[in-house]
CSV table of C-alpha atoms in Angstrom, one decimal:
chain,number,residue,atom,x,y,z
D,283,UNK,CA,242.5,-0.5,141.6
D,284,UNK,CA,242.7,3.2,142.8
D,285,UNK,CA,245.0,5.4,142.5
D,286,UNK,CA,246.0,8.3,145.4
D,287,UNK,CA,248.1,11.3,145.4
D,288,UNK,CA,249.6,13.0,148.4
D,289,UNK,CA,250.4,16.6,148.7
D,290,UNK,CA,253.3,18.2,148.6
D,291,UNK,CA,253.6,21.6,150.3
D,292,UNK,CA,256.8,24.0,150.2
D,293,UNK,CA,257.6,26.3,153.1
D,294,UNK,CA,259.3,29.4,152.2
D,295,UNK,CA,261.3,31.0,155.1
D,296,UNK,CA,262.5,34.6,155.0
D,297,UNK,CA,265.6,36.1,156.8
D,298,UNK,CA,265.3,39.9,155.9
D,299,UNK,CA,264.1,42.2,153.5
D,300,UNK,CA,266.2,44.3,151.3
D,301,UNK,CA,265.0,47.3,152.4
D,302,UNK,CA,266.1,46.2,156.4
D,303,UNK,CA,269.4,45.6,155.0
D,304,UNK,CA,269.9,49.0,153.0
D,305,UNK,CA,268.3,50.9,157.0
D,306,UNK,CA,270.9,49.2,158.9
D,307,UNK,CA,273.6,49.9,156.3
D,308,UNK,CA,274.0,53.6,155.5
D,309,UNK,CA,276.0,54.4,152.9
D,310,UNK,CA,279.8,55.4,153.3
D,311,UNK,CA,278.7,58.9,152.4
D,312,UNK,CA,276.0,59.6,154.5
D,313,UNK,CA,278.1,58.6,157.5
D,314,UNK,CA,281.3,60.8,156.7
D,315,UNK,CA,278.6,63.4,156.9
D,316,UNK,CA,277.6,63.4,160.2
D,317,UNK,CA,281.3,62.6,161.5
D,318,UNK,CA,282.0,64.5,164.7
D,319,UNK,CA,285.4,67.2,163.9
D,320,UNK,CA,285.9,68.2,167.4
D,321,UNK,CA,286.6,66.5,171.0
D,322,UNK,CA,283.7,68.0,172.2
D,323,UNK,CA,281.5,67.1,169.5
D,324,UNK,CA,282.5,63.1,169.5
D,325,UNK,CA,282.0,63.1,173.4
D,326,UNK,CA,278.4,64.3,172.9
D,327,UNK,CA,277.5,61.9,170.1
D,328,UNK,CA,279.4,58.8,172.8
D,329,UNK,CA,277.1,60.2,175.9
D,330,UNK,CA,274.2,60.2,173.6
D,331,UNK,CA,274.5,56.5,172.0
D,332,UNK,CA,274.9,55.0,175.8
D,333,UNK,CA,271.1,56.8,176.3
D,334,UNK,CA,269.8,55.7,173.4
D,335,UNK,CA,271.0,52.4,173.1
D,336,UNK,CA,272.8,51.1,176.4
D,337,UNK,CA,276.3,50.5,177.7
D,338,UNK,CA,277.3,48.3,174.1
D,339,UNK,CA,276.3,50.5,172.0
D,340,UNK,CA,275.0,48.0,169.6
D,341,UNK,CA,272.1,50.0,167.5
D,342,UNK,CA,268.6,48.9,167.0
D,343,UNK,CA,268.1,46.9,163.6
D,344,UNK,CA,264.9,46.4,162.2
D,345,UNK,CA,263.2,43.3,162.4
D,346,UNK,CA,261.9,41.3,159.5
D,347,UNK,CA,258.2,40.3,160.3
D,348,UNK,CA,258.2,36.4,161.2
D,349,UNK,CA,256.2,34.4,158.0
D,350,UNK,CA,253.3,32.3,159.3
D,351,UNK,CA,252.5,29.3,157.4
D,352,UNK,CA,249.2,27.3,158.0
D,353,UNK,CA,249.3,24.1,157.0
D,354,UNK,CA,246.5,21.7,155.9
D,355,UNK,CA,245.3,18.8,158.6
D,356,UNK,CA,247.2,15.8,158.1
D,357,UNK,CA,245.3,12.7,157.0
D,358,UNK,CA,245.7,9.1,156.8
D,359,UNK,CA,242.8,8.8,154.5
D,360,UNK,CA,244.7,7.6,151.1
D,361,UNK,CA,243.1,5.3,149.1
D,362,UNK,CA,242.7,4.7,145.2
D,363,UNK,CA,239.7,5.5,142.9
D,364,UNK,CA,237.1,3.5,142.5
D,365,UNK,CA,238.2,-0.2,140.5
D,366,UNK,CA,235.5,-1.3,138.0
D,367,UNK,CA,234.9,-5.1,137.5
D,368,UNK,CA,236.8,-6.4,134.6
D,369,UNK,CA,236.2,-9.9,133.1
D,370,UNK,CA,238.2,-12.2,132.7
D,371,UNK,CA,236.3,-13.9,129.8
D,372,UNK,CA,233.6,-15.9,128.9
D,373,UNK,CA,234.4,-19.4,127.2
D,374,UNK,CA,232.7,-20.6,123.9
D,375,UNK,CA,230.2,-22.6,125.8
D,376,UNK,CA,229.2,-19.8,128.0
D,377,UNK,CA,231.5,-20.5,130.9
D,378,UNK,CA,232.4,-18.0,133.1
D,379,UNK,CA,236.6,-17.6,134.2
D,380,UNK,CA,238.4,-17.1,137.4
D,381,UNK,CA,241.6,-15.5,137.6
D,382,UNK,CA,244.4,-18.2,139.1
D,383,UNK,CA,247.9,-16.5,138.1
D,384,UNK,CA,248.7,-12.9,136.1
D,385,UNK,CA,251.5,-11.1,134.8
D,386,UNK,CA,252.0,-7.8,132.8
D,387,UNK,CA,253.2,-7.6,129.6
D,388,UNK,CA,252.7,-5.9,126.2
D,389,UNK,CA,251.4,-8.5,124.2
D,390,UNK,CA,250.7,-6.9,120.7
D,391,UNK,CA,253.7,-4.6,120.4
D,392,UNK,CA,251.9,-1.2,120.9
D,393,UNK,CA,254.1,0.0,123.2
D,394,UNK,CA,251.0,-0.5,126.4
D,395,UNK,CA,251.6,-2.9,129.1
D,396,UNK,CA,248.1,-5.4,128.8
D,397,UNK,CA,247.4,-8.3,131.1
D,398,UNK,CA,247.8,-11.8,130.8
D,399,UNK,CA,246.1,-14.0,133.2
D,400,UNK,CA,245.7,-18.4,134.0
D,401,UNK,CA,242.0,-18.6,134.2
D,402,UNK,CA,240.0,-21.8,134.8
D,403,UNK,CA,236.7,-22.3,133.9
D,404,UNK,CA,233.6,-23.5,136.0
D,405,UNK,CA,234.8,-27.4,134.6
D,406,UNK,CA,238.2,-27.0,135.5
D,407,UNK,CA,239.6,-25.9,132.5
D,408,UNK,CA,242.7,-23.8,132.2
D,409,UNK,CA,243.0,-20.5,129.7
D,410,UNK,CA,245.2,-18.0,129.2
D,411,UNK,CA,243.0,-14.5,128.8
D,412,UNK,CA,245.1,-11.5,127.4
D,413,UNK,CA,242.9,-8.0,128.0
D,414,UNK,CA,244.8,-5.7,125.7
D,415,UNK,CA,245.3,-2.1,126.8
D,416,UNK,CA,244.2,0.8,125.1
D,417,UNK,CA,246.8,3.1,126.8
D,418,UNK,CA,243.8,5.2,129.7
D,419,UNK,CA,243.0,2.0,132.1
D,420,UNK,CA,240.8,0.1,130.0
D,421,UNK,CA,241.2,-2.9,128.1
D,422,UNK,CA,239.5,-4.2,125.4
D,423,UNK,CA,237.5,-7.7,125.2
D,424,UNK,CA,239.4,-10.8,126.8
D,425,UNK,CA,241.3,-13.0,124.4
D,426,UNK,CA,241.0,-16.3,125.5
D,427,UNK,CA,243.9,-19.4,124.8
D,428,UNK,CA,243.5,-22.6,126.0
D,429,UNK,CA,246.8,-24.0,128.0
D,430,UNK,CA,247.4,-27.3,130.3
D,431,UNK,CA,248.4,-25.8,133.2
D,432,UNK,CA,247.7,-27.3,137.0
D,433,UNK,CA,247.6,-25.6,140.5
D,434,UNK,CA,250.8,-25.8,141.4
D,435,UNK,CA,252.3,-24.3,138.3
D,436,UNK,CA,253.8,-21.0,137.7
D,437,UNK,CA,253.8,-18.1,134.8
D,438,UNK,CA,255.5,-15.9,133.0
D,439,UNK,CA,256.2,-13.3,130.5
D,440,UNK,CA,258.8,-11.3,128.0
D,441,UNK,CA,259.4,-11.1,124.2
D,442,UNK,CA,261.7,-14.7,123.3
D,443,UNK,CA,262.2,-14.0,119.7
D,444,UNK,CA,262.7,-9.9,120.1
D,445,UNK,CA,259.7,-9.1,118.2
D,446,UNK,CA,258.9,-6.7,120.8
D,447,UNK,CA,256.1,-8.9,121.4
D,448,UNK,CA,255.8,-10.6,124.8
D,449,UNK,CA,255.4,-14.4,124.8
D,450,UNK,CA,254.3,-16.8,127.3
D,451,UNK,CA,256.1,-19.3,129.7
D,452,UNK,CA,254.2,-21.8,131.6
D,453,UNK,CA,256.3,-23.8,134.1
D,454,UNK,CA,254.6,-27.3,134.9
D,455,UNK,CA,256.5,-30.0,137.1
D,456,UNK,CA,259.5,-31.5,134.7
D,457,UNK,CA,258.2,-29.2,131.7
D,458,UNK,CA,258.0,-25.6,130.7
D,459,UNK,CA,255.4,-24.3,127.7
D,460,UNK,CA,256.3,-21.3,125.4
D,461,UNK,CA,253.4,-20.0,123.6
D,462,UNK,CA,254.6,-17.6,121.3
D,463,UNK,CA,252.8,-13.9,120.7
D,464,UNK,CA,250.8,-13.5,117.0
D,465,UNK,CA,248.7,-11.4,116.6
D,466,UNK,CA,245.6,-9.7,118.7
D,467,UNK,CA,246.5,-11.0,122.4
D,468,UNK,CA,246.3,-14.4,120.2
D,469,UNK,CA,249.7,-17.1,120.5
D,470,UNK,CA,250.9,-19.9,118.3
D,471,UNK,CA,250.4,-23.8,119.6
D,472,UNK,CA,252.8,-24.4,122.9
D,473,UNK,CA,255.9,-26.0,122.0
D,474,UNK,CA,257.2,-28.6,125.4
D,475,UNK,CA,260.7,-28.3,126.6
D,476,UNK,CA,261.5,-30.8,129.3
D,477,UNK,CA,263.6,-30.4,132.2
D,478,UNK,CA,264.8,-31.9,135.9
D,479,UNK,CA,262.4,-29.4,138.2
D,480,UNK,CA,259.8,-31.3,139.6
D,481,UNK,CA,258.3,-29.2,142.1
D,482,UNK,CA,259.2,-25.5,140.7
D,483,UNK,CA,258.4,-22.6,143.1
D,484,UNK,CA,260.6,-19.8,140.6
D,485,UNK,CA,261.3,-19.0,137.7
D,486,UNK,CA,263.1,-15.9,135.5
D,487,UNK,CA,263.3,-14.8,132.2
D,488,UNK,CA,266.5,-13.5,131.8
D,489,UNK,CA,270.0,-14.1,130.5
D,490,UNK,CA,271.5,-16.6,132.4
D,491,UNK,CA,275.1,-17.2,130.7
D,492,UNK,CA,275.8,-13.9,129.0
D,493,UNK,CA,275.1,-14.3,125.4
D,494,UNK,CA,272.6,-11.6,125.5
D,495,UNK,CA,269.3,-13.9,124.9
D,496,UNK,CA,266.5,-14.4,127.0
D,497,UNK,CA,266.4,-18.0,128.9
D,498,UNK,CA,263.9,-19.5,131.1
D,499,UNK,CA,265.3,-20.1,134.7
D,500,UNK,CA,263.5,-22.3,137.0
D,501,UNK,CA,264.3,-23.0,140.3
D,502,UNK,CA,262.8,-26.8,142.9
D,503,UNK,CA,261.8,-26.3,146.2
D,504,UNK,CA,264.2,-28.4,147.7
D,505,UNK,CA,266.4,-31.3,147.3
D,506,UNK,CA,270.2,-32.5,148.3
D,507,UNK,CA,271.2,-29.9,146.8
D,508,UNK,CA,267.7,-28.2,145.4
D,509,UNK,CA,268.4,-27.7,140.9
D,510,UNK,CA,268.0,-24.7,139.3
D,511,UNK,CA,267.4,-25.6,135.6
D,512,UNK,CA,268.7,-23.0,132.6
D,513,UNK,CA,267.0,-23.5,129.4
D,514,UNK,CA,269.2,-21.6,127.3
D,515,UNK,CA,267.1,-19.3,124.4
D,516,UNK,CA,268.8,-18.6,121.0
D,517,UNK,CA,266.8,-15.2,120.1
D,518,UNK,CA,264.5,-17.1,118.0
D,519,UNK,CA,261.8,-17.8,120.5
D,520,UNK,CA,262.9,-21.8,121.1
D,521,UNK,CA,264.7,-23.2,123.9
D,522,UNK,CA,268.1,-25.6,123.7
D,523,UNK,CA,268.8,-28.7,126.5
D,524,UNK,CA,268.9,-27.2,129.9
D,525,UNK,CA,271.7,-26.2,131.8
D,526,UNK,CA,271.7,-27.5,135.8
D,527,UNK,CA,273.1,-25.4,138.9
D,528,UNK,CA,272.1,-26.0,142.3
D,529,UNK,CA,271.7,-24.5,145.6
D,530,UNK,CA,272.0,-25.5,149.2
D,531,UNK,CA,268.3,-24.2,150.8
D,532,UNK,CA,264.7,-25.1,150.5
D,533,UNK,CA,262.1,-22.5,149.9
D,534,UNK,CA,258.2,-22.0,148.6
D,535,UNK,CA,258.4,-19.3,146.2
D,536,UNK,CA,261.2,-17.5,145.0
D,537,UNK,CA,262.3,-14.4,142.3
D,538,UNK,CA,265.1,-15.1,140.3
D,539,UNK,CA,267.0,-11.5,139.6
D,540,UNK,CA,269.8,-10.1,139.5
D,541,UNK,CA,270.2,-8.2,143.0
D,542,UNK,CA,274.0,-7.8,143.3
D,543,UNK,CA,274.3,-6.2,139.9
D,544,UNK,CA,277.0,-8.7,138.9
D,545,UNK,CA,275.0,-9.2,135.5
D,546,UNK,CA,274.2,-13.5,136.6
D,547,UNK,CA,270.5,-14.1,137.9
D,548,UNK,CA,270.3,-14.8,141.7
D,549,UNK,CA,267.8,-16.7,143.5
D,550,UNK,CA,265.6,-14.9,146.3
D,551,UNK,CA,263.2,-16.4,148.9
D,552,UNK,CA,260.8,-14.8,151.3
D,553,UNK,CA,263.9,-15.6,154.1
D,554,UNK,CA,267.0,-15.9,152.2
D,555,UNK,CA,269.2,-14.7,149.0
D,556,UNK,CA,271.2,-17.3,147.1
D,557,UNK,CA,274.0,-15.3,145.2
D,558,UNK,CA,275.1,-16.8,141.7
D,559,UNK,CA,278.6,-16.8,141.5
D,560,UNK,CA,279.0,-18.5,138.2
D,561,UNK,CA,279.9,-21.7,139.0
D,562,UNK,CA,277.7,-25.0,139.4
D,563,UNK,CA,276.3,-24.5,142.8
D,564,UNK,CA,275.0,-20.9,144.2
D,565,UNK,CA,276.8,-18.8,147.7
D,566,UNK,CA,275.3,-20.2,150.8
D,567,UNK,CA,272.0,-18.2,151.6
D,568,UNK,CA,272.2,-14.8,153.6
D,569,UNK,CA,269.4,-14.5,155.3
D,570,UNK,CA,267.4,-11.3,155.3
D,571,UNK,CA,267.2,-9.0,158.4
D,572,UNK,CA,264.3,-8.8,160.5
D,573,UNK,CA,262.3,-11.4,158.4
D,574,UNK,CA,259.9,-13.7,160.2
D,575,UNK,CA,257.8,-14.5,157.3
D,576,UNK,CA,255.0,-14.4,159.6
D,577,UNK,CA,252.7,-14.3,156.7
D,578,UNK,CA,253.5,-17.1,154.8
D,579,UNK,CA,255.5,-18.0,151.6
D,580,UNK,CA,253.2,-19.0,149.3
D,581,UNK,CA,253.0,-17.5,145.6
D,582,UNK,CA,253.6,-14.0,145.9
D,583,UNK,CA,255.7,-13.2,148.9
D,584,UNK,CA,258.4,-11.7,147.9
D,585,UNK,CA,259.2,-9.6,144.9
D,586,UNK,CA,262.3,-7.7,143.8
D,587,UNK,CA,262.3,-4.2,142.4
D,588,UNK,CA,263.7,-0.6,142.9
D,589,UNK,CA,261.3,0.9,145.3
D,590,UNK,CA,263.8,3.8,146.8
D,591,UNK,CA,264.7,5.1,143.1
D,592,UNK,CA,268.6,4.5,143.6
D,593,UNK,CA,268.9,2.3,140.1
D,594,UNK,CA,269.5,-0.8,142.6
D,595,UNK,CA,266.9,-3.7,143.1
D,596,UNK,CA,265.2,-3.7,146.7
D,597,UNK,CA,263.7,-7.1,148.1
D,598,UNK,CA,259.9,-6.6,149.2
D,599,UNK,CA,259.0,-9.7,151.3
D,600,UNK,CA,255.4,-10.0,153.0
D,601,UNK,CA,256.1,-10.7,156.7
């Protein structure tokens, strides 16, 4: 990764100087001195204003000297610094890992976001690796976990139990994992949950019916109408029997936020947003303007942050 900065450069324009102002505004003194008393004496000072200064009379006014400002060449050429190699881990046996899905999150409770990634091994094997931060952009050694986990499957991450520690949620077809955060980038054994998603393509951790604890949201690719299973958490870091909504659409990835600031999660394609309205099945879709989706809506394609800074979430879609 590398990291660019663009700069910022302030123009300064000036209108007049003081001292102009004070030349081209005599005091009230000064020009009760040089009054004319006489009809003779205000007729020369008239004749000799139209010589000096033309038929208006307007006088002369001094000039503040224009400001020039050179600015640097622009420049496309942004880029970030240089991104050293970082390992995903090594197994006991020697085996090297790939990355296949990561997430941030800060996974000891230091208060610096670390990285948690799926990696499989060179004989298919699936691991989670946890490279905890030390705060400047490095990490120390990989921790490595091993999960059941296949390639269709999704991850994610936040603190279940509100230790300030971030667990772990892997969503498999008809199942979701929770591994639980210890100690070190290390988690407890993953406890199942079963539920009615068999081909999941989303899935949020967030409150989804206002009791202020985190649940696991998980959203099918399709069906007549497509579920959107709630497991509902307690605070304690375990799930109780899901919850089932549904919407009207198909999609291949999705977020699940809230983007209408109504407090319920909604669902979010690469094409389309699916408003929760609080009852069993979500709005009709509206799709998103000027959206081809040229590129594709595999894992990935759309996200949904604040990107403008206006304390509203944006949709990013790749297209």
């Amino acid at each position: 990764m590398k990291l660019f900065s663009v700069p910022i450069i302030s123009v300064l324009c000036i209108c007049a100087s003081a001292e102009s102002t004070q030349t081209a505004a005599p005091s009230r003194q000064r020009l009760r001195a040089f009054e004319p008393r006489t009809m003779q004496q205000r007729s020369a000072v008239s004749s000799h204003i139209r010589r000096t200064t033309g038929a208006s009379g307007a006088s002369a006014r001094p000039m503040a000297t224009p400001v020039v400002v050179t600015l640097p060449p622009s420049t496309i050429a942004v880029g970030f610094q240089a991104a050293p190699h970082i390992s995903s881990g090594t197994t006991t046996g020697g085996s090297s890992t790939t990355p296949y899905r990561t997430v941030l999150g800060d996974f000891d409770g230091d208060g610096k976001m670390d990285v948690a990634s799926v990696v499989q091994d060179i004989d298919g094997n699936f691991l989670i690796s946890v490279l905890l931060s030390n705060g400047d952009g490095t990490f120390q050694a990989p921790v490595l976990t091993a999960v059941t986990f296949a390639a269709n499957d999704l991850l994610a991450a936040a603190t279940l139990n509100g230790d300030l520690k971030w667990d772990i949620v892997l969503v498999h077809s008809n199942s979701v994992d929770v591994l639980i955060s210890t100690t070190g980038g290390n988690f407890a054994a993953a406890v199942n949950y079963p539920d009615s998603i068999p081909t999941p393509v989303a899935v949020g951790l967030l409150d989804g019916n206002g009791d202020s604890f985190i649940d696991v949201i998980v959203a099918n690719a399709n069906g007549t109408p497509a579920p959107v299973s709630i497991l509902p958490g307690n605070g304690s870091g375990t799930l109780g029997p899901e919850v089932v909504q549904h919407y009207n659409g198909t999609m291949e990835y999705g977020v699940i936020a809230d983007v209408d600031g109504d407090t319920r999660p909604d669902l979010v394609s690469a094409t389309q947003v699916f408003l929760n309205n609080g009852t069993s099945t979500y709005s009709p879709g509206v799709d998103l303007t000027g959206t081809s989706n040229t590129c594709g809506a595999g894992f990935g394609s759309v996200v949904v942050a604040d990107v403008t800074d206006d304390g509203r979430p944006d949709v990013i879609s790749a297209d």
